[in-house]
Amino acid sequence: MKILAANRLIDGIAVWLGPNGNWVEDIRDADVVRDATGEEQLLATARDAFGNNLIVDPELIDVDLIDGEVIPRRLRERIRAAGPSIHPNLGKQAARNAVVHLT
Amino acid sequence: MYRYDEFDYAVVKARVDQFRDQVARRLSGELTEDQFKPLRLMNGVYLQLHSYMLRIAIPYGTLSSTQLRMLAVIARDYDKGYGHFTTRQNLQFHWPALKDVPDILDKLASVEMHCIQTSGNCIRNVTADHFAGAAADEMADPRPYAEILRQWSSLHPEFSYLPRKFKIAVTGAERDRAAVQVHDIGLHLKKDAEGNLGFTVYVGGGLGRTPFVAKKIRDFLPEQDLLAYVTAILRVYNLEGRRDNKYKARIKILVHETGTAELTALVEKEFAHLKESELKLPESDIRAIETYFAPPVLPHRPEGDAVIARAIAEDAGFAAWARRNLQTHKNPDYASVTISLKGIGEVPGDMSAEQMDVVADLADEFAFSEIRVSHEQNLILPHVARADLKQVYDRLKAADLATANAGLISDMIACPGLDYCALANARSIPIAQGIAERFADQAVQEDIGDLKIKISGCINACGHHHVGHIGILGVEKKGAELYQVTLGGSGDENAALGDIIGRGFAEDEIVDAVDTIVKTYLAHRQDRHESFLSAYQRLGLAPFKEALYGSDAKVA
């Protein structure tokens, strides 16, 4: 399973591609795809968004769905989805008012 | 301090206007990302995990109180209320929006600061001893030479597209506190038999994936030949450096592959052409730049000893701080104060906007408005009357800035690591916090004595792990963080790279591993005067290996 991660051009904030081609700030809203066709659709949308100067550094990342929640396989992407592990009050986790489990 | 002249102002202002236009054109789509990326990097703007990062140059680590206050303003208005001081004596903001960066640069320019050459394959911020101009053991202040190098290297057309980045460090004291031997060029100020000033020149040091201690290529270079000689080195590197492979493009690889003797011959040959050129520094120019760095007029304050003796007797916290965080000053009535940014459990190098304001105020009231940034991620007040130290301590303590740990085990270097950095493979900061908490007890720390732990979250070694007495390198293995340990590294005048001790440790094992290493040292040291590094040099890896991995390790 994969989702597509990127950073928004104007402010650099980490975003993910959600359903209907929207860029979402919460990984829980990301569009999860399960096959090559889905991946190609994500990449095609990302290429358009990159071309339209909305996002930079688009990248497919591996995720698992655990208890219905999108959990990236790599720690790097889990930290990106949460915010710095040392600052629970900063990044996405602050808005969620919860620390994302990193391990 | 150096003050901008009309050229500096014009150049920096033009650069801000230029970048404002570039950002606008990028956001409108007129510039593509491929076109824009090198432009933003030339202005210190990186893209990290969570956001952009802006790296601000602090030339040779010297800041005024006005500049520090402006950094606080930017932290509050454009970032998340804090900044991060780095091992290159710079400051990074971790959360700026690209659209705001031109305004930030405008604010920086208003206090004679910028982000030029904080990234890219050019000559980066020139670093220097953070006690420059104050330390009792200093031969001469290295900052005038660092400033000459800054002016010469700023937007230097010949050296703006080098094979790779290029770092120069200068020190003027017997003790090397600027780690000059792990820089592309290291300059160690000294005097010849006739009392003339000049430099011992080191080339090809560096950390990263292929670490090297620099090679000495000149025992004594007269000061007036500084630019001619450095130009000769850069010219040889620019022509001969490996542009075919990013990982082999630093000058350290060129020195290694060419050989020191041949490389020296090439440099000397080029230098012979340049020696009598316009690059020869007129004596009057050197002395003119020196006047910017003239020490402040220090009033006679002989009451310091009595004030300190009383304060030590009354306040154990002050006594510990005075033992650890003061550096002997040239003037016996004064001291240089280390403001530790390594509070137990805090993020090494981080400072809140409120703390920046406190330090700026203290600098104005007690330290001639001057502040330094050390490559060990602390701040320094270089000139404080000993009679005022208790007042300074009390104010620092109220701002959580009086941790008495300079040079102790909890005074660690740690890079931002995977908590922020797009290049990192593992986290550094939580490891530093875990170690600091394990050794939080002041008496325990002081019993252990001088010990430098340096932590990097990837092989690029921003945390200088190769030259840590205990070095820790975070890697990713099978999707988990793993920490490799080196022992015996040193970044001072006896620079050495650490030895890898063995297999790495998981995130939940590494603090225990450091604990075991420290206990082994305590058990084996001859007495309290034998430092960790000296004991390691006498003992070698064996006892530490056995303690960490068991007796089987002896034959491994």
XYZ file of C-alpha atoms in Angstrom:
659
model
C 0.000 0.000 0.000
C 1.206 3.462 -0.830
C 0.313 7.090 -0.424
C 1.882 10.145 -2.013
C 3.784 12.639 0.157
C 5.041 16.082 -0.850
C 5.757 19.553 0.510
C 3.614 22.530 -0.376
C 5.595 25.018 -2.447
C 4.481 28.241 -0.789
C 5.286 27.297 2.809
C 6.998 23.890 2.670
C 4.403 22.220 4.890
C 4.217 18.425 4.510
C 1.119 17.375 2.594
C -0.313 14.155 1.182
C -2.505 13.535 -1.812
C -6.071 12.906 -0.702
C -9.086 11.605 -2.610
C -10.300 13.750 -5.481
C -6.856 15.244 -5.988
C -6.926 17.455 -2.901
C -3.725 17.986 -0.932
C -4.348 17.255 2.729
C -2.317 18.273 5.792
C -3.262 15.229 7.853
C -1.919 11.850 6.812
C -5.142 10.226 8.012
C -6.878 11.869 5.070
C -4.415 10.535 2.489
C -5.605 8.420 -0.416
C -4.240 4.888 0.010
C -3.676 2.878 -3.151
C -3.047 -0.840 -3.372
C -1.803 -1.495 -6.916
C 0.291 -0.142 -9.743
C -2.702 1.489 -11.392
C -3.492 3.415 -8.222
C 0.139 4.425 -7.852
C 0.244 5.710 -11.410
C -2.887 7.760 -10.780
C -1.312 9.345 -7.697
C 1.885 10.092 -9.592
C -0.023 11.603 -12.511
C -1.953 13.911 -10.186
C 1.281 14.838 -8.407
C 2.999 15.618 -11.716
C 0.174 17.999 -12.563
C 0.354 19.642 -9.131
C 4.124 19.956 -9.446
C 3.694 21.472 -12.899
C 1.089 23.860 -11.489
C 3.506 24.992 -8.757
C 1.453 23.686 -5.859
C 3.849 21.114 -4.430
C 7.487 19.985 -4.582
C 9.336 16.736 -3.924
C 6.416 14.352 -4.545
C 7.204 10.814 -3.485
C 5.277 7.556 -3.122
C 5.742 6.082 0.341
C 4.933 2.675 1.774
C 2.239 2.522 4.406
C 0.257 -0.025 6.386
C -3.300 0.301 7.497
C -3.352 -0.594 11.179
C -6.734 -0.462 12.906
C -7.910 1.681 10.040
C -5.104 4.205 10.488
C -2.499 5.031 7.836
C 0.944 4.268 9.298
C 4.057 4.847 7.144
C 6.577 2.027 7.198
C 9.628 4.277 7.556
C 10.291 6.205 10.740
C 11.204 9.224 8.585
C 7.685 9.367 7.203
C 6.098 8.706 10.596
C 8.005 11.690 11.993
C 6.968 13.758 9.008
C 3.345 12.824 9.623
C 3.558 13.731 13.315
C 6.153 16.470 13.745
C 9.471 16.422 15.637
C 9.378 13.594 18.200
C 11.030 15.934 20.692
C 8.366 18.622 20.411
C 4.875 17.139 20.848
C 3.596 20.710 20.772
C 4.857 21.315 17.228
C 3.858 19.987 13.823
C 0.806 17.975 12.907
C 0.677 16.206 16.268
C 0.072 19.549 18.004
C -3.126 20.160 16.071
C -4.234 16.609 16.732
C -3.485 17.028 20.400
C -1.938 13.591 20.436
C 1.516 12.137 20.008
C 1.750 9.762 17.094
C 3.326 6.449 17.959
C 6.681 6.365 16.249
C 7.579 2.747 16.699
C 32.747 44.261 15.647
C 32.957 44.656 11.925
C 30.465 47.238 10.597
C 29.105 47.127 7.063
C 30.438 49.764 4.694
C 28.380 51.127 1.811
C 29.431 48.217 -0.437
C 28.307 45.601 2.060
C 24.950 47.346 2.454
C 24.464 47.678 -1.292
C 25.388 44.059 -2.012
C 23.140 42.602 0.690
C 20.208 44.878 -0.188
C 20.519 44.026 -3.879
C 20.582 40.352 -3.013
C 17.384 40.605 -0.952
C 15.598 42.403 -3.805
C 16.858 39.802 -6.239
C 15.598 36.926 -4.110
C 12.234 38.626 -3.529
C 11.806 38.732 -7.275
C 12.927 35.112 -7.638
C 10.457 33.895 -5.009
C 7.633 35.817 -6.682
C 8.538 34.319 -10.047
C 8.700 30.839 -8.558
C 5.310 31.169 -6.894
C 3.792 32.476 -10.127
C 5.302 29.586 -12.042
C 7.609 31.711 -14.140
C 10.548 29.808 -12.648
C 10.462 26.020 -12.449
C 11.595 24.138 -9.344
C 14.726 23.022 -11.182
C 15.547 26.637 -11.975
C 14.648 27.894 -8.525
C 16.246 25.283 -6.259
C 19.866 26.431 -6.771
C 18.728 30.039 -6.264
C 17.005 29.320 -2.966
C 19.982 27.276 -1.772
C 22.292 30.206 -2.533
C 20.132 32.150 -0.093
C 20.220 29.540 2.649
C 16.747 28.089 2.047
C 16.598 24.292 2.326
C 13.558 22.027 2.205
C 13.400 19.719 5.216
C 10.924 17.113 6.440
C 8.254 19.376 7.875
C 8.955 22.685 6.208
C 11.624 24.911 4.717
C 14.704 25.695 6.791
C 16.553 29.009 6.677
C 20.232 29.082 7.592
C 21.577 32.472 8.637
C 25.283 33.247 8.499
C 26.935 34.431 11.688
C 30.440 35.325 10.474
C 33.054 33.718 12.735
C 30.308 33.311 15.331
C 30.259 36.970 16.336
C 26.862 38.536 17.081
C 25.807 41.892 18.476
C 22.958 42.241 20.945
C 20.992 44.073 18.238
C 21.421 41.137 15.883
C 20.406 38.589 18.521
C 17.284 40.641 19.283
C 16.392 40.623 15.603
C 16.778 36.841 15.521
C 14.283 36.752 18.396
C 11.866 38.948 16.420
C 12.116 36.641 13.416
C 11.670 33.558 15.623
C 8.466 35.030 17.017
C 6.998 36.617 13.899
C 7.949 34.115 11.205
C 8.858 30.869 12.934
C 7.731 28.919 15.980
C 9.416 30.974 18.658
C 12.886 29.438 18.662
C 16.060 29.017 16.635
C 18.806 26.407 16.450
C 22.514 27.261 16.706
C 24.668 24.964 14.586
C 28.143 23.470 14.556
C 29.102 26.045 11.927
C 28.325 28.913 14.313
C 25.208 29.703 12.272
C 21.553 29.841 13.226
C 18.768 27.877 11.578
C 15.048 28.451 11.648
C 13.146 25.239 11.043
C 9.706 26.497 10.069
C 9.791 29.538 7.768
C 7.345 29.797 4.863
C 8.984 30.422 1.502
C 6.662 33.362 0.867
C 8.008 35.063 4.036
C 11.709 34.538 3.401
C 12.249 37.816 1.479
C 10.763 39.756 4.404
C 12.977 37.825 6.816
C 16.018 38.644 4.691
C 15.019 42.325 4.744
C 14.908 42.248 8.518
C 18.287 40.508 8.647
C 19.812 43.064 6.270
C 18.651 45.844 8.596
C 21.029 44.442 11.253
C 23.879 43.587 8.841
C 23.054 39.899 8.454
C 22.232 37.628 5.531
C 22.065 34.030 4.371
C 24.461 34.301 1.441
C 26.799 31.316 0.998
C 25.219 29.273 3.758
C 24.608 26.585 1.158
C 25.877 25.599 -2.264
C 29.285 24.658 -3.597
C 30.991 27.837 -2.508
C 33.115 29.098 0.368
C 30.869 28.905 3.411
C 30.794 30.945 6.595
C 34.361 31.251 7.919
C 34.466 29.997 11.494
C 36.783 30.924 14.360
C 37.580 30.384 18.022
C 34.543 31.535 20.010
C 36.814 33.063 22.664
C 38.607 35.159 20.032
C 39.834 38.494 21.295
C 39.321 37.470 24.907
C 41.144 34.216 25.691
C 44.261 34.456 27.812
C 46.073 31.866 25.683
C 45.556 33.749 22.428
C 48.447 34.711 20.160
C 46.281 37.089 18.111
C 42.610 37.600 17.346
C 41.698 35.345 14.387
C 38.617 37.375 13.422
C 40.317 40.110 11.363
C 41.667 37.361 9.100
C 38.307 35.605 9.049
C 36.730 38.926 8.044
C 39.316 39.439 5.298
C 38.485 35.949 4.042
C 34.758 36.732 4.261
C 35.122 39.861 2.147
C 37.348 38.118 -0.367
C 35.144 35.033 -0.665
C 31.751 36.783 -0.760
C 30.279 36.313 -4.246
C 33.790 35.512 -5.516
C 33.094 34.768 -9.190
C 35.892 32.239 -9.567
C 34.857 30.253 -6.496
C 31.053 30.292 -6.670
C 30.801 26.932 -8.448
C 33.426 24.785 -6.811
C 33.345 20.986 -7.105
C 31.751 20.959 -3.640
C 31.269 23.151 -0.558
C 34.346 24.614 1.087
C 34.874 25.422 4.756
C 37.634 27.511 6.320
C 38.347 27.851 10.048
C 40.834 30.124 11.815
C 42.170 29.973 15.351
C 44.573 32.269 17.123
C 45.295 30.397 20.329
C 47.584 27.539 21.266
C 44.539 25.423 22.142
C 42.506 24.868 18.989
C 38.863 25.492 19.893
C 37.788 25.930 16.261
C 38.543 22.371 15.076
C 40.669 23.768 12.240
C 42.146 20.382 11.342
C 38.803 19.014 10.234
C 38.130 21.836 7.773
C 38.930 22.128 4.063
C 41.436 24.782 5.070
C 42.507 25.235 8.677
C 44.557 28.283 9.660
C 46.393 28.338 12.975
C 47.805 31.777 13.796
C 51.325 31.846 15.146
C 54.409 34.076 15.324
C 57.769 33.326 13.731
C 61.115 33.770 15.482
C 61.095 37.490 14.622
C 57.624 37.974 16.057
C 55.874 38.286 12.701
C 52.322 36.983 12.492
C 51.423 34.224 10.102
C 49.653 30.904 9.828
C 50.288 27.219 9.905
C 48.169 26.015 6.987
C 46.249 22.742 7.019
C 44.390 21.394 3.995
C 42.013 18.569 3.318
C 40.419 17.928 6.661
C 36.772 17.029 6.873
C 34.243 14.661 8.339
C 31.290 13.225 6.425
C 31.323 9.789 4.833
C 35.102 9.825 4.292
C 36.699 11.580 7.255
C 40.245 12.905 7.217
C 42.366 14.953 9.559
C 43.908 17.767 7.505
C 47.489 17.688 6.292
C 49.870 20.465 7.211
C 51.158 21.982 3.970
C 52.820 25.135 5.341
C 54.483 25.610 8.664
C 54.441 29.382 8.451
C 52.638 31.585 5.960
C 53.211 35.326 6.491
C 49.921 37.131 7.124
C 50.249 39.345 4.051
C 50.202 36.200 1.856
C 46.914 34.906 3.250
C 44.707 35.615 0.233
C 47.342 34.678 -2.342
C 47.920 31.315 -0.681
C 44.265 30.513 -0.075
C 43.520 31.507 -3.678
C 46.272 29.146 -4.820
C 44.701 26.283 -2.852
C 41.211 27.051 -4.184
C 42.525 27.323 -7.737
C 44.208 23.926 -7.586
C 41.058 22.439 -6.067
C 38.750 24.115 -8.583
C 40.751 22.668 -11.461
C 41.680 19.276 -10.066
C 38.794 18.445 -7.703
C 36.562 15.504 -8.613
C 33.464 16.913 -10.287
C 32.510 13.465 -11.572
C 31.410 12.118 -8.191
C 29.671 14.151 -5.504
C 30.997 11.857 -2.807
C 34.580 12.358 -3.910
C 34.374 16.040 -4.691
C 35.659 17.576 -1.448
C 39.271 18.738 -1.339
C 40.059 16.072 1.266
C 39.676 13.421 -1.447
C 41.893 15.408 -3.817
C 44.573 15.683 -1.127
C 44.250 11.977 -0.359
C 44.352 10.838 -3.975
C 47.050 13.278 -5.092
C 49.272 12.921 -2.063
C 50.243 15.710 0.278
C 53.652 16.348 -1.271
C 52.376 16.656 -4.814
C 49.355 18.705 -3.795
C 51.624 21.033 -1.807
C 53.888 21.418 -4.838
C 50.897 22.363 -7.011
C 49.724 24.921 -4.461
C 53.197 26.391 -4.031
C 53.615 26.670 -7.805
C 50.352 28.577 -8.110
C 51.254 30.663 -5.076
C 54.538 31.681 -6.705
C 52.489 33.330 -9.486
C 50.160 35.073 -7.059
C 52.521 36.048 -4.265
C 53.344 39.516 -5.554
C 49.968 40.117 -7.195
C 47.140 42.383 -6.048
C 46.220 39.621 -3.597
C 49.145 40.559 -1.373
C 47.554 42.143 1.678
C 48.867 45.633 2.438
C 49.890 45.992 6.052
C 47.618 49.029 6.336
C 44.553 47.009 5.215
C 45.174 44.278 7.781
C 45.596 46.817 10.567
C 42.484 48.703 9.384
C 40.340 45.560 9.605
C 41.915 44.806 12.976
C 40.586 48.062 14.396
C 37.018 46.745 13.973
C 37.896 43.949 16.373
C 39.767 46.018 18.920
C 38.763 44.798 22.368
C 36.422 47.083 24.297
C 37.961 49.403 26.841
C 37.717 47.289 29.977
C 37.452 49.374 33.149
C 39.552 48.305 36.113
C 37.302 46.051 38.265
C 39.551 44.599 40.979
C 36.658 43.803 43.338
C 35.821 40.625 41.381
C 37.740 38.151 43.549
C 35.974 39.217 46.722
C 32.536 39.189 45.077
C 33.112 35.739 43.623
C 34.486 34.274 46.844
C 31.389 35.460 48.683
C 29.024 34.161 45.994
C 30.729 30.770 45.881
C 30.377 30.414 49.643
C 26.698 31.327 49.538
C 25.452 29.649 46.375
C 26.481 26.099 45.393
C 24.821 26.503 41.993
C 26.930 29.541 41.243
C 30.023 27.726 42.494
C 29.451 24.851 40.039
C 28.759 27.269 37.207
C 31.905 29.241 38.022
C 33.934 26.004 37.993
C 32.689 24.952 34.569
C 31.415 27.870 32.518
C 34.142 30.503 32.848
C 37.123 30.894 30.574
C 40.253 32.754 31.634
C 40.321 36.213 30.090
C 43.344 38.240 29.001
C 42.368 40.811 31.589
C 42.435 39.298 35.098
C 39.416 41.390 36.158
C 37.289 39.730 33.457
C 36.099 36.316 32.308
C 34.407 34.844 29.247
C 31.103 33.206 30.121
C 29.756 30.114 28.383
C 25.963 30.128 28.244
C 25.107 26.478 27.913
C 22.338 25.667 25.437
C 22.407 22.105 26.785
C 20.020 22.235 29.698
C 19.322 18.693 30.900
C 16.594 17.265 28.673
C 16.670 20.271 26.327
C 17.483 20.259 22.624
C 21.206 20.992 22.100
C 21.619 24.364 20.397
C 17.971 25.416 20.601
C 17.090 28.768 22.109
C 13.721 30.442 22.553
C 13.057 34.006 21.439
C 12.615 34.994 25.091
C 16.014 33.556 25.966
C 17.574 35.421 23.043
C 16.169 38.652 24.444
C 17.533 37.859 27.909
C 21.025 37.238 26.538
C 20.875 40.384 24.387
C 19.947 42.412 27.460
C 22.742 40.834 29.516
C 25.213 41.538 26.715
C 24.180 45.198 26.734
C 24.333 45.538 30.494
C 27.399 43.471 31.299
C 29.297 42.430 28.177
C 29.793 45.350 25.817
C 26.879 44.170 23.619
C 28.909 41.258 22.244
C 27.882 37.619 21.942
C 29.588 34.659 20.338
C 28.267 31.383 18.999
C 30.496 28.367 19.566
C 30.732 25.450 17.178
C 29.745 23.388 20.194
C 26.316 25.017 20.011
C 26.618 27.285 23.030
C 26.679 31.061 23.359
C 29.491 33.084 24.899
C 29.645 36.481 26.557
C 33.308 37.181 25.838
C 34.020 40.063 28.203
C 32.275 40.067 31.592
C 33.774 41.700 34.681
C 34.295 39.032 37.331
C 32.624 41.382 39.773
C 29.410 41.120 37.704
C 29.398 37.338 37.292
C 26.938 36.618 40.094
C 24.408 39.060 38.660
C 24.837 37.548 35.200
C 24.450 34.045 36.623
C 21.273 34.931 38.508
C 19.693 36.414 35.392
C 20.741 33.431 33.278
C 19.391 31.050 35.879
C 16.012 32.765 35.830
C 15.927 32.138 32.068
C 16.978 28.464 32.375
C 20.335 29.302 30.827
C 22.714 28.625 33.708
C 23.369 24.894 33.303
C 26.854 24.353 34.729
C 28.017 21.791 32.224
C 30.457 23.404 29.771
C 32.805 20.667 28.586
C 31.063 17.976 30.625
C 29.297 14.865 29.374
C 25.921 16.596 29.004
C 27.432 19.402 26.885
C 26.933 17.420 23.693
C 26.884 18.371 20.042
C 23.856 16.917 18.288
C 22.686 17.614 14.760
C 18.921 18.119 14.175
C 18.753 14.521 12.948
C 15.643 12.778 11.746
C 13.393 14.997 13.825
C 13.861 17.683 11.155
C 16.415 16.792 8.520
C 15.523 15.329 5.149
C 18.943 13.668 4.866
C 19.010 12.023 8.287
C 18.586 8.305 8.880
C 18.120 8.391 12.635
C 17.294 10.814 15.400
C 20.099 12.562 17.291
C 18.320 14.863 19.716
C 16.444 12.229 21.767
C 19.716 10.344 22.216
C 21.405 13.504 23.512
C 18.466 14.108 25.834
C 18.586 10.535 27.116
C 22.305 10.735 27.839
C 21.962 14.116 29.548
C 19.172 12.798 31.746
C 21.179 9.693 32.661
C 24.110 11.859 33.777
C 22.089 14.777 35.105
C 23.671 14.732 38.552
C 26.187 17.584 38.772
C 28.579 15.723 41.076
C 28.579 12.678 38.803
C 29.247 14.825 35.746
C 32.060 16.707 37.407
C 33.586 13.469 38.646
C 33.614 12.158 35.073
C 35.252 15.419 34.011
C 35.942 16.679 30.502
C 34.162 14.491 27.993
C 32.877 15.429 24.567
C 30.068 13.372 23.091
C 29.094 14.243 19.527
C 26.069 12.788 17.753
C 25.170 12.734 14.056
C 21.957 11.385 12.575
C 23.585 10.402 9.297
C 26.906 9.848 7.646
C 27.198 13.499 6.625
C 28.432 14.098 10.182
C 27.000 17.546 10.931
C 27.225 16.442 14.579
C 31.015 15.898 14.221
C 30.771 12.368 15.623
C 34.164 11.366 14.189
C 35.910 13.807 16.539
C 33.840 13.095 19.637
C 35.693 11.516 22.541
C 32.605 9.339 22.294
C 31.079 9.623 18.835
C 27.618 8.372 17.997
C 26.423 7.889 14.415
C 22.784 7.077 13.752
C 22.003 4.833 10.794
C 18.901 3.062 9.556
C 19.057 -0.725 9.579
C 16.092 -2.882 8.657
C 13.792 0.066 9.160
C 15.003 0.833 12.688
C 17.434 3.318 14.160
C 20.835 1.911 14.999
C 23.692 3.794 16.643
C 27.361 3.117 15.934
C 29.885 4.192 18.531
C 33.421 5.495 18.051
C 35.907 6.247 20.806
C 38.966 8.463 20.995
C 38.143 11.149 18.444
C 39.288 14.696 19.071
C 38.742 18.021 17.302
C 41.437 20.039 19.050
C 45.100 20.717 18.197
C 45.748 16.973 18.523
C 42.947 16.116 16.109
C 42.111 12.443 15.719
C 39.294 10.366 14.282
C 37.534 7.986 16.605
C 37.829 4.212 16.360
C 34.684 2.181 15.697
C 34.148 -0.037 18.698
C 31.942 -2.746 17.216
C 28.360 -3.524 16.278
C 25.825 -0.762 16.782
C 23.174 -0.303 19.445
C 19.425 0.037 19.132
C 17.719 3.233 20.173
C 16.776 1.752 23.547
C 20.322 0.422 24.125
C 22.521 3.370 23.256
C 22.218 5.323 26.519
C 23.113 2.163 28.462
C 26.066 1.627 26.127
C 27.363 5.137 26.858
C 26.846 4.456 30.566
C 28.927 1.283 30.274
C 31.697 3.151 28.443
C 31.782 5.831 31.116
C 31.795 3.276 33.946
C 34.668 1.456 32.254
C 36.612 4.698 32.087
C 35.935 5.439 35.763
C 37.062 1.944 36.732
C 40.276 2.105 34.711
C 41.450 5.700 35.051
C 44.610 6.254 37.050
C 43.068 9.119 38.976
C 40.657 12.002 38.513
C 43.268 13.928 36.569
C 43.369 11.359 33.780
C 40.633 12.495 31.384
C 38.472 10.120 29.378
C 40.462 10.863 26.235
C 43.839 10.347 27.928
C 42.639 7.115 29.496
C 41.371 5.876 26.150
C 44.671 6.718 24.491
C 46.476 4.672 27.147
C 44.016 1.770 27.283
C 42.828 1.421 23.690
C 39.540 -0.183 22.708
C 39.947 -3.511 24.523
C 38.468 -2.824 27.987
C 35.577 -0.849 26.519
C 34.883 -3.599 24.008
C 34.874 -6.227 26.675
C 32.564 -4.197 28.874
C 30.128 -3.659 26.011
C 30.179 -7.012 24.287
C 31.551 -9.469 26.833
C 34.824 -11.332 26.992
C 34.262 -12.980 23.597
C 34.929 -9.583 22.096
C 38.590 -9.862 23.015
C 39.184 -12.313 20.222
C 36.804 -10.642 17.780
